[in-house]
CSV table of C-alpha atoms and ligand atoms in Angstrom, one decimal:
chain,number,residue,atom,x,y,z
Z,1,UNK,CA,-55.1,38.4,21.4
Z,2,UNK,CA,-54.0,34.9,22.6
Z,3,UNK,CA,-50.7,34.5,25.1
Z,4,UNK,CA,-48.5,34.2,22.3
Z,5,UNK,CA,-49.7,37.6,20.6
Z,6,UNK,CA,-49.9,39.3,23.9
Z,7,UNK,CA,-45.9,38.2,24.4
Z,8,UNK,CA,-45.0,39.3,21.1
Z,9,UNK,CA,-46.9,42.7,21.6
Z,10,UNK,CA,-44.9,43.0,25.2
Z,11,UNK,CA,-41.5,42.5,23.6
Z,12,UNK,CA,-42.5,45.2,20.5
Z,13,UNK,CA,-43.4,47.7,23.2
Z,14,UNK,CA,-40.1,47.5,25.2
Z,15,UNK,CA,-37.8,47.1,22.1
Z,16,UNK,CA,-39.7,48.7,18.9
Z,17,UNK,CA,-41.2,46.2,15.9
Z,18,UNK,CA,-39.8,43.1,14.7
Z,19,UNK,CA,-39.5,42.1,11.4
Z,20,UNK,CA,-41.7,39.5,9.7
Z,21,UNK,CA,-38.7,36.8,9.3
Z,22,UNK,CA,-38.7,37.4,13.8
Z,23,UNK,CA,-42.6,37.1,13.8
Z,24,UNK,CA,-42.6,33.8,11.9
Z,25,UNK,CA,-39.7,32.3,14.4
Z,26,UNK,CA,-41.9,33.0,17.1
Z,27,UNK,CA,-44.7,32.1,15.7
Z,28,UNK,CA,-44.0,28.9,15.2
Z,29,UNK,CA,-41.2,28.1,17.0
Z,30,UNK,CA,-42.3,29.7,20.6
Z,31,UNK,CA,-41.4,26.8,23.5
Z,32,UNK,CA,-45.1,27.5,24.5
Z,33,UNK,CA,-46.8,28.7,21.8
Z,34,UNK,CA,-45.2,28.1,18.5
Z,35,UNK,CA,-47.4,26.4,15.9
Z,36,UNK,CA,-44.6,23.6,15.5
Z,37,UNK,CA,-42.9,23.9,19.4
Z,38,UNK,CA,-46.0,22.7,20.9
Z,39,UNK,CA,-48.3,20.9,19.0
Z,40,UNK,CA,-48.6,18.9,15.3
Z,41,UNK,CA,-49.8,20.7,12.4
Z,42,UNK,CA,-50.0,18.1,10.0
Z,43,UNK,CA,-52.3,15.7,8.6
Z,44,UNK,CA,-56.0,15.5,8.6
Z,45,UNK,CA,-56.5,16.6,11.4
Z,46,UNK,CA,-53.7,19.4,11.6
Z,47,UNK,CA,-53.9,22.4,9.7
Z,48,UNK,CA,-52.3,21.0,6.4
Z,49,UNK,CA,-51.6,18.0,4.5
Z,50,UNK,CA,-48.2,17.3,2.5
Z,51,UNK,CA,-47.1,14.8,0.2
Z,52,UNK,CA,-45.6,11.9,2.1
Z,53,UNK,CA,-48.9,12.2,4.2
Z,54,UNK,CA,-51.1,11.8,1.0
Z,55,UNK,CA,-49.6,8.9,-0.3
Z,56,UNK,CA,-46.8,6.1,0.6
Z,57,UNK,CA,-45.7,6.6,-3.3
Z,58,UNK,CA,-44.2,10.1,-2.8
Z,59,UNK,CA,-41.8,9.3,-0.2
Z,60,UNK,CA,-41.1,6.0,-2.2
Z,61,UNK,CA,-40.6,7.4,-5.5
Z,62,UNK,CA,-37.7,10.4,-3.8
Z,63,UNK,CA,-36.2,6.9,-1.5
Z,64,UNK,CA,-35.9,5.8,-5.3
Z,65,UNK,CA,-34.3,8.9,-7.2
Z,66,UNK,CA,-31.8,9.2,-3.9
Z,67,UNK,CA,-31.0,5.2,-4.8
Z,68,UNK,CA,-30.5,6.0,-8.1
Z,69,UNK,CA,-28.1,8.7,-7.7
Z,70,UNK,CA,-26.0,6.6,-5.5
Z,71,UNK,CA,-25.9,4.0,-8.6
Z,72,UNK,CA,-24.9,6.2,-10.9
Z,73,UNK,CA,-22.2,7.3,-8.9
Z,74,UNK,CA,-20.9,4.3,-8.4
Z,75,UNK,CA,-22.4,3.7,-4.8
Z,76,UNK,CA,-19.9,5.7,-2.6
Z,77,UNK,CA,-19.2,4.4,0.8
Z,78,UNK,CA,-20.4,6.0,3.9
Z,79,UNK,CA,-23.2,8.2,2.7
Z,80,UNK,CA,-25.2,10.6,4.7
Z,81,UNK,CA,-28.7,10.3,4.7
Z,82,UNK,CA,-30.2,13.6,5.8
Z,83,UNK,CA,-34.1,15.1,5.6
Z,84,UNK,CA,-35.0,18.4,6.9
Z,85,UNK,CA,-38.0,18.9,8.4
Z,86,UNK,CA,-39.3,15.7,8.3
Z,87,UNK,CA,-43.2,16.4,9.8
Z,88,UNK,CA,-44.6,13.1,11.6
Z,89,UNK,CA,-41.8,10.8,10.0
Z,90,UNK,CA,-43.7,9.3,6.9
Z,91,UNK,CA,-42.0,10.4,4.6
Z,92,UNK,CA,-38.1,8.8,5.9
Z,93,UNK,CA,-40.0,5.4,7.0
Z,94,UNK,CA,-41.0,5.3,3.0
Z,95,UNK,CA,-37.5,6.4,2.0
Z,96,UNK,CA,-36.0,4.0,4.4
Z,97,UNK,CA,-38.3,1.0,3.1
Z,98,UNK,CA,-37.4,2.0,-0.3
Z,99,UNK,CA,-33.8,1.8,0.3
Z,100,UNK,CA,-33.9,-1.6,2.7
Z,101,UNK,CA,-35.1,-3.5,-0.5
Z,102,UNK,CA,-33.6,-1.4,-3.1
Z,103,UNK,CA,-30.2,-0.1,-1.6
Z,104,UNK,CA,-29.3,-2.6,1.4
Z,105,UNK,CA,-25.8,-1.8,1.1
Z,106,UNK,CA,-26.4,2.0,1.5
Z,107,UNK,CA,-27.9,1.6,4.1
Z,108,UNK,CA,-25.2,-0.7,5.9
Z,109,UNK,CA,-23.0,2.0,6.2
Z,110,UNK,CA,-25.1,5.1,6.1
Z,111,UNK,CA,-25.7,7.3,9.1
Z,112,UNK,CA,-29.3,8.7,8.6
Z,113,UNK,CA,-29.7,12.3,10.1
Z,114,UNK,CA,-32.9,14.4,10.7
Z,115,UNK,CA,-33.0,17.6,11.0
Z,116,UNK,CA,-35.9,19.1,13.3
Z,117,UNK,CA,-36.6,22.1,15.4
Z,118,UNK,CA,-39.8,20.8,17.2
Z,119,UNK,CA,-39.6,18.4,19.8
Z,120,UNK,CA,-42.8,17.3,19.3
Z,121,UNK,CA,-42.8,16.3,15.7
Z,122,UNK,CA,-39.3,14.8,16.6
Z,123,UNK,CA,-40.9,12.6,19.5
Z,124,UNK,CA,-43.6,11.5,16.0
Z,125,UNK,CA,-40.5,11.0,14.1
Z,126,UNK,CA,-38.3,8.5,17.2
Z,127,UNK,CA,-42.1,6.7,16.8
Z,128,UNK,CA,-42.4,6.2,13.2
Z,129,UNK,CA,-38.5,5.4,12.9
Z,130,UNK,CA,-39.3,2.4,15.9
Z,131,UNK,CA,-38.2,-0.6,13.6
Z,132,UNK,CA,-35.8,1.8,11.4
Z,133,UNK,CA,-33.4,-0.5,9.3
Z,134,UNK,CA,-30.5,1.6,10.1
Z,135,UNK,CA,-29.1,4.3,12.9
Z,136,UNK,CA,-30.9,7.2,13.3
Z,137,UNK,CA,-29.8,10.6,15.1
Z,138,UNK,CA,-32.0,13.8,15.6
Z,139,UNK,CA,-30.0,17.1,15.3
Z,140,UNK,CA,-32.1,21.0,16.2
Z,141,UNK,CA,-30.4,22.9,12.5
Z,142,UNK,CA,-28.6,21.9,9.6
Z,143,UNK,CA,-25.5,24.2,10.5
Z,144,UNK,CA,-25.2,21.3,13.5
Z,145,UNK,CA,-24.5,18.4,11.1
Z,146,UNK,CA,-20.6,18.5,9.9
Z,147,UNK,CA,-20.8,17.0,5.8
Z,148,UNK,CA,-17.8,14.9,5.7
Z,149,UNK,CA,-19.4,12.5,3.9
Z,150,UNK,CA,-21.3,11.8,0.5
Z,151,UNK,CA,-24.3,13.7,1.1
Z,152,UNK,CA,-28.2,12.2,0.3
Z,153,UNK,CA,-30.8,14.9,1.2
Z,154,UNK,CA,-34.4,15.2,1.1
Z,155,UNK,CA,-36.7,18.5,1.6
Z,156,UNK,CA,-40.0,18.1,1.2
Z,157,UNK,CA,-42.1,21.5,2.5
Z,158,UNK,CA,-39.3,23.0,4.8
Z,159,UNK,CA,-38.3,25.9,2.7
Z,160,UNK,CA,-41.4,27.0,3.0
Z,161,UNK,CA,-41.6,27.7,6.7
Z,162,UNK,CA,-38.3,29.5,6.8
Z,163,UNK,CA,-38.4,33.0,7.7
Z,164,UNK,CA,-38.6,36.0,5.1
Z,165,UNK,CA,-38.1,39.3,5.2
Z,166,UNK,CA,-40.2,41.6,3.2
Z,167,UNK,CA,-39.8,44.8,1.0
Z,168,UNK,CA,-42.2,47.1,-0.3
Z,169,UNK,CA,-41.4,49.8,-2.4
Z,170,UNK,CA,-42.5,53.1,-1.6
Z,171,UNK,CA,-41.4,56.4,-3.3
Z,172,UNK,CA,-38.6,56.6,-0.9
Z,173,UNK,CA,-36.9,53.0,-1.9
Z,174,UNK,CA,-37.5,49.3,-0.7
Z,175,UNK,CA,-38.9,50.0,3.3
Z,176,UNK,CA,-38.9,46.5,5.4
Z,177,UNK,CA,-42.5,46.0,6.3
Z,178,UNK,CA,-42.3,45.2,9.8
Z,179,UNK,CA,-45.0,44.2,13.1
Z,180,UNK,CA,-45.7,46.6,15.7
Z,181,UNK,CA,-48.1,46.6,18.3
Z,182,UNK,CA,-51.2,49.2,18.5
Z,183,UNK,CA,-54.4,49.0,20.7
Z,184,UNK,CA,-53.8,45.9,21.8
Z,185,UNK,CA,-53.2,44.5,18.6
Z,186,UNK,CA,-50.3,43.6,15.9
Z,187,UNK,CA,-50.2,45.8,12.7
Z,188,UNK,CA,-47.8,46.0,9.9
Z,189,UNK,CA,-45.6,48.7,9.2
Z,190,UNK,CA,-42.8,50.0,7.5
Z,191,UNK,CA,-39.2,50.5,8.5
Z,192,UNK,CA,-38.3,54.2,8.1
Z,193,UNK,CA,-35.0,54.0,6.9
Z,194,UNK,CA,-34.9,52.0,3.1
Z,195,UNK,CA,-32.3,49.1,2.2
Z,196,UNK,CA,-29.6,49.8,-0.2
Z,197,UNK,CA,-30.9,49.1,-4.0
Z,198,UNK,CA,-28.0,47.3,-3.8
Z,199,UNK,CA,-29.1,44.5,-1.8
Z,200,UNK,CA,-31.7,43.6,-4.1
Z,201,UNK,CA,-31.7,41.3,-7.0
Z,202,UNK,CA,-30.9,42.3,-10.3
Z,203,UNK,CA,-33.8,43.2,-11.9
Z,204,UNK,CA,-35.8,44.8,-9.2
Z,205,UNK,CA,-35.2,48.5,-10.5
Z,206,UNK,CA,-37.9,47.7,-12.5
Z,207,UNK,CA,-40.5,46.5,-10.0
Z,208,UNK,CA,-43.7,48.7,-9.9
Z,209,UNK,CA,-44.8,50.9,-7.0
Z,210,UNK,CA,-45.8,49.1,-4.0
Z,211,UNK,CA,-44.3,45.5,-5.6
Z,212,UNK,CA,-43.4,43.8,-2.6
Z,213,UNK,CA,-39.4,41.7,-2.3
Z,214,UNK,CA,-39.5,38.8,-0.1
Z,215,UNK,CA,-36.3,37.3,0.8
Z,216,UNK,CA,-35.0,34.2,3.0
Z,217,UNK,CA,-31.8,34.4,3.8
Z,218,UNK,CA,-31.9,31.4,5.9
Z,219,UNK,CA,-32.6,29.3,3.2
Z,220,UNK,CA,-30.1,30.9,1.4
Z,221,UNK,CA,-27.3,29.7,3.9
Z,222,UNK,CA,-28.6,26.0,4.2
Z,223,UNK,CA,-28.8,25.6,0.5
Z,224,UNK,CA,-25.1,27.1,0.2
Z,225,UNK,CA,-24.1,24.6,2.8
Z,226,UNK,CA,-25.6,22.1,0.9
Z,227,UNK,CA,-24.1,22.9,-1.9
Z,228,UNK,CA,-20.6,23.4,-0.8
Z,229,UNK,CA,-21.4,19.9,1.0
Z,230,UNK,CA,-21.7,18.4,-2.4
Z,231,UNK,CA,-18.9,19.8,-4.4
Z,232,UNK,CA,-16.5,18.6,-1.7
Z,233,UNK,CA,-18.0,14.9,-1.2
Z,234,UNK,CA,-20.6,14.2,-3.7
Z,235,UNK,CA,-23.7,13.1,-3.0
Z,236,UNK,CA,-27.7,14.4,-4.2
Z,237,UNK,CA,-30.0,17.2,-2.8
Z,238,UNK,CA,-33.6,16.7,-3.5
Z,239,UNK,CA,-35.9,19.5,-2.6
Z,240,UNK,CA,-39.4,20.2,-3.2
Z,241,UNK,CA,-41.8,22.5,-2.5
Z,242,UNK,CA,-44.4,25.2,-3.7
Z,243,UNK,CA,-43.2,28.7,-4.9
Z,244,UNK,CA,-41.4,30.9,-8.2
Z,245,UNK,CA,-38.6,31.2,-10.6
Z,246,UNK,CA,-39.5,34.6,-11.6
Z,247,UNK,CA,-40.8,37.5,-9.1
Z,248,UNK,CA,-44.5,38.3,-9.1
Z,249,UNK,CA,-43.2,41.4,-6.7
Z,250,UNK,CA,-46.5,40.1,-5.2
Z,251,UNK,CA,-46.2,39.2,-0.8
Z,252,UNK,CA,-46.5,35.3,-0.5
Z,253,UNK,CA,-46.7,34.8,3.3
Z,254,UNK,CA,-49.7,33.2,4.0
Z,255,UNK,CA,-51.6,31.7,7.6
Z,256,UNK,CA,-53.2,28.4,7.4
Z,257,UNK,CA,-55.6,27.0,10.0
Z,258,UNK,CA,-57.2,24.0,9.8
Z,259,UNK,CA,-57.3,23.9,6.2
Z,260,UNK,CA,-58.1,27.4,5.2
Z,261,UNK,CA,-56.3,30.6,5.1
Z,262,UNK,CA,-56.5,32.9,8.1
Z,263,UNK,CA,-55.1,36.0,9.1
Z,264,UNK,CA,-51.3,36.0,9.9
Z,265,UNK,CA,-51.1,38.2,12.8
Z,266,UNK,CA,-54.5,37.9,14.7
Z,267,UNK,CA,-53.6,34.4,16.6
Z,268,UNK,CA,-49.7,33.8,16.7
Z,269,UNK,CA,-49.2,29.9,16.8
Z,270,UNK,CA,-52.5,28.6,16.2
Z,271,UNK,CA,-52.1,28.6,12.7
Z,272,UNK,CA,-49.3,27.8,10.2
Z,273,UNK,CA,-47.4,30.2,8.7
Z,274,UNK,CA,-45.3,29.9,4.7
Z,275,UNK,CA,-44.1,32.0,2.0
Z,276,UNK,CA,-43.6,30.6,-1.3
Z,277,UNK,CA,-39.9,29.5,-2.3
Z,278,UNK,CA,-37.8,31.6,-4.3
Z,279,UNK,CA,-36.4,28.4,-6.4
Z,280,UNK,CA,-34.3,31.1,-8.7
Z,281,UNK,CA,-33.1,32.3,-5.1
Z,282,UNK,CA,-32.4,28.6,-3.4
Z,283,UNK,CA,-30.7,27.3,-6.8
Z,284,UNK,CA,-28.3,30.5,-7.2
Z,285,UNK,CA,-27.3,30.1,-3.2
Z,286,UNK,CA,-26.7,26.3,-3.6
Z,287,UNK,CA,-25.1,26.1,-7.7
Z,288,UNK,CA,-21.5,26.8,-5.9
Z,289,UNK,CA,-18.6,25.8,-7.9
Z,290,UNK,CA,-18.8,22.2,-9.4
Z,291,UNK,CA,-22.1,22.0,-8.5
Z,292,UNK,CA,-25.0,21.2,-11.3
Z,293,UNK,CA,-28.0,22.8,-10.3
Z,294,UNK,CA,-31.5,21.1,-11.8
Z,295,UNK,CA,-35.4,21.9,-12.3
Z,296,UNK,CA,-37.3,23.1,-11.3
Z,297,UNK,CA,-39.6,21.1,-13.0
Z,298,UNK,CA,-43.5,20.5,-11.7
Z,299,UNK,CA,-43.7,17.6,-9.1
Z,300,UNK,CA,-46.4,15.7,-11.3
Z,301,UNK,CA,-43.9,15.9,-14.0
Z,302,UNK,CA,-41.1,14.7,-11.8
Z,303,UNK,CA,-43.3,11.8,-10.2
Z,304,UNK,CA,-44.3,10.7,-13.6
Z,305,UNK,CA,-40.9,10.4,-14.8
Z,306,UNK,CA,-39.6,8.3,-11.9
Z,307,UNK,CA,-42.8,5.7,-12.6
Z,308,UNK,CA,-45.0,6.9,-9.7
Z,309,UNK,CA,-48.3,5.4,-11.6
Z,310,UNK,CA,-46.1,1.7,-12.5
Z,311,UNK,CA,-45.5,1.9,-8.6
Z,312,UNK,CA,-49.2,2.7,-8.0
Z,313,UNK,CA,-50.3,-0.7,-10.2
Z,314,UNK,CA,-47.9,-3.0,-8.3
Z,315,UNK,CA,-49.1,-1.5,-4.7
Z,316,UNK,CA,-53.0,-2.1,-6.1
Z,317,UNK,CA,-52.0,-5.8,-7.5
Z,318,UNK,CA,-50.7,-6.1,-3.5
Z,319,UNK,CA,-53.8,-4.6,-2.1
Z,320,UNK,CA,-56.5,-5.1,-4.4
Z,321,UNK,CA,-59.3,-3.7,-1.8
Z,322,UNK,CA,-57.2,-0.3,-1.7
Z,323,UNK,CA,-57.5,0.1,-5.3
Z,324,UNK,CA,-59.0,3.2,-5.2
Z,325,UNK,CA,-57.2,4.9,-2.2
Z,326,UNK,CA,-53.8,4.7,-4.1
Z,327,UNK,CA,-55.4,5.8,-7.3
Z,328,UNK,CA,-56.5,9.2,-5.9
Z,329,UNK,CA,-53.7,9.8,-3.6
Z,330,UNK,CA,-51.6,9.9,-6.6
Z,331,UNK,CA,-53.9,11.3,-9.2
Z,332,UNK,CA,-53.9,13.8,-5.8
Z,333,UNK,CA,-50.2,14.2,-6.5
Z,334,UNK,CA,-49.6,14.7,-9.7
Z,335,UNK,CA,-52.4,16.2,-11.4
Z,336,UNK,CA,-52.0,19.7,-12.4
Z,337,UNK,CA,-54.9,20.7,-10.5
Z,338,UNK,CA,-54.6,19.4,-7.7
Z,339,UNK,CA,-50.7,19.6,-6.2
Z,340,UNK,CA,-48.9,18.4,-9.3
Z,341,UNK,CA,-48.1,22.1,-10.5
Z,342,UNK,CA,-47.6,24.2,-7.7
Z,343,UNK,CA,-45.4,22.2,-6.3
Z,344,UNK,CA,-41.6,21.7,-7.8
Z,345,UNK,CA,-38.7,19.8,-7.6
Z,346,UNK,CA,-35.1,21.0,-7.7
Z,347,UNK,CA,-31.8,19.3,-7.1
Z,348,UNK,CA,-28.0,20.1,-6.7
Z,349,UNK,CA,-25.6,17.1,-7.5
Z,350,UNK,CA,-22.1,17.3,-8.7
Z,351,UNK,CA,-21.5,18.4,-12.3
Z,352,UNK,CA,-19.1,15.5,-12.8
Z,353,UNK,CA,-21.9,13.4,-11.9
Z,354,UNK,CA,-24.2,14.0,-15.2
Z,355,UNK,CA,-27.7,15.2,-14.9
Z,356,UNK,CA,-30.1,13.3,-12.0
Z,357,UNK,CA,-32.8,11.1,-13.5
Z,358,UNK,CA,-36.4,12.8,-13.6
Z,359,UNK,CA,-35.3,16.4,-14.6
Z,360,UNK,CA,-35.5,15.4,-18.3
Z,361,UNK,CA,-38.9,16.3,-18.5
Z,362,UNK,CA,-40.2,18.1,-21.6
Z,363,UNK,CA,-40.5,21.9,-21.0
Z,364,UNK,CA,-43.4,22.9,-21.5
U,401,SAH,N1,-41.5,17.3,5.3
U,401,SAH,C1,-42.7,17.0,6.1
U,401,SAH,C2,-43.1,18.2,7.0
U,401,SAH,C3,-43.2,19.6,6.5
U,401,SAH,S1,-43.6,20.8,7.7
U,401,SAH,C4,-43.9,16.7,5.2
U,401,SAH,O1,-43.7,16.8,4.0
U,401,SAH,O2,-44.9,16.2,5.7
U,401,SAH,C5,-42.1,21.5,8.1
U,401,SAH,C6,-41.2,20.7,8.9
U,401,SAH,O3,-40.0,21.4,9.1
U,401,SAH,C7,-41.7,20.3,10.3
U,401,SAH,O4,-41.2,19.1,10.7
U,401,SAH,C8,-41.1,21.4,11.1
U,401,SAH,O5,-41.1,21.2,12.5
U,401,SAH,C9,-39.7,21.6,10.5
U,401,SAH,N2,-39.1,22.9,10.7
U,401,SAH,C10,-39.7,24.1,10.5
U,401,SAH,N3,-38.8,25.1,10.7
U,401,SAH,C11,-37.6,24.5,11.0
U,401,SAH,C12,-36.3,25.0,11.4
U,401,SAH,N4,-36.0,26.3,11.3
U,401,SAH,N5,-35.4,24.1,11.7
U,401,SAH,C13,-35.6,22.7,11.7
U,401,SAH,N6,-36.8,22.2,11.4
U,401,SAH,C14,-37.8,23.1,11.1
């Protein structure tokens, strides 16, 4: 076991097993060991790749449908600019290019806010923001940022990494599976005592023997707040990522290492650690009252709509030898196969505001 795991096995022994949602917190969130507290994850040469990091036309494309929301209603004053979890930066520095030629005057009176737990990938962030056309402040959770304002936000990837909790049911009800420590090593178990039916989703009655509930509660919160955020000041929330509408009543929570899956408990913090999103979950938390919830829809879909490939053209008639670069980074991003299905967009605007562009796909 590696410092981190040896830690974690230390506190199990002296206070009893944690639950998965306290395992992932450490894991990647450990001052010393976390897979985000200490080091970068993403890119190439990280354990993943996103979006923003495969192509300049994905962080361009949501700079645009933020701009266009603030046009259609009516370009309120003093906006918000806010992205959670915004990995090495690329993705705001697109966003904030997009809106310096697009949306000058948003950006004159905008405070842009980023929301990051790592000081590392903030330290990437202060770099990549150098020459940023407008203010830019760094705060450690959403709950810190007071909405008094119209509210722009961007989420590309961060629901993902929140902590779940997970349920399996056994004859006895829905047991929390939890981490212990045995021989020297962390195993999963199962909570004793079962939850209430009654804090499951409707539905779940019907789930088969040994279906497994995953549930986020975090998420939960911030998209409320989000929500709540928009009803009272108007604004957009734009958030993609990979997960379900309906429950599989199948565990999600996967370890990725350099590219390929690994095992989630064997090495704490040297791998990253997700769960697929609960969209159902994140839209019924943040659709408060006078708030219109949209999508999701697939993010090649999405991208389509907005013109990704007419942006693709104009960037190849700029840099004719990078022709072929731009065309696979964003046949990369919108092609079904590749991450043009699994991954979906949703958004939460106000319901006086009519429906945001690029959720009138066809359904399929
Ligand atoms: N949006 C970026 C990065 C995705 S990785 C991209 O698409 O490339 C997830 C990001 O969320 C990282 O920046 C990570 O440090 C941050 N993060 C993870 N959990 C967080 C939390 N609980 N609070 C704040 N930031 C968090």
């Amino acid at each position: 076991m590696n410092e981190l795991g040896k830690r974690i096995a230390e506190t199990i022994a002296s206070q009893g097993p944690i639950s998965i949602a306290e395992f992932m917190t450490l894991s990647l969130h450990d001052p010393q060991g976390g897979a985000y507290a200490s080091r970068n994850p993403i890119g190439a040469g990280g354990d993943y790749i996103t979006s923003p990091e495969v192509s300049q036309t994905f962080g361009e494309m949501c700079g645009l449908w933020l701009v266009q929301c603030w046009h259609n209603q009516k370009q309120p004053k003093k906006p918000m600019l806010v992205e959670l979890g915004p990995g090495r930066g690329t993705m705001i520095r697109d966003v904030l290019r997009t809106f310096h030629s697009a949306a000058r005057k948003f950006l004159n009176e905008a405070e842009v806010v980023l929301v990051e737990a790592s000081p590392v990938l903030e330290a990437m962030q202060r770099e990549a923001l150098k020459d940023s056309p407008a203010p830019v402040r760094w705060v450690k959770s959403f709950s810190d940022i007071v909405v008094d304002r119209p509210l722009y936000l961007l989420a590309n990837e961060f629901f993902d990494c929140l902590p779940i909790h997970q349920y399996l049911k056994t004859e006895y009800g829905w047991c929390e599976k939890m981490v212990g420590a045995k021989d020297d090593a962390l195993i999963l178990g199962l909570k004793q005592l079962p939850v209430p039916d009654a804090v499951l989703p409707p539905g779940f009655e019907n789930a088969p023997m040994g279906g497994v509930y995953e549930t986020n509660p975090g998420a939960e919160a911030i998209m409320g707040d989000i929500g709540r955020g928009i009803a009272a000041h108007g604004g957009a929330a734009l958030v993609i990522d990979y997960g379900y509408t309906a429950p599989a009543y199948a565990e999600t929570l996967q370890a990725i290492k350099r590219h390929k899956y690994a095992d989630v408990l064997s090495a704490p913090g040297s791998c990253d650690l997700s769960a697929h999103v609960d969209f159902s979950a994140l839209l019924r938390a943040g659709g408060v009252e006078g708030v219109m919830t949209s999508g999701p829809v697939d993010q090649g879909d999405f991208l389509a709509e907005l013109g990704i490939e007419i942006r693709a053209q104009r960037l190849i008639l700029a840099n004719a030898n990078d022709a072929k670069i731009i065309v696979d980074g964003v046949k990369r991003l919108i092609d079904p196969k590749a991450m043009g299905a699994l991954f979906k967009a949703v958004a939460l605007t106000r319901k006086s505001d009519g429906a945001p562009p690029g959720f009138e796909v066809r359904k399929k």
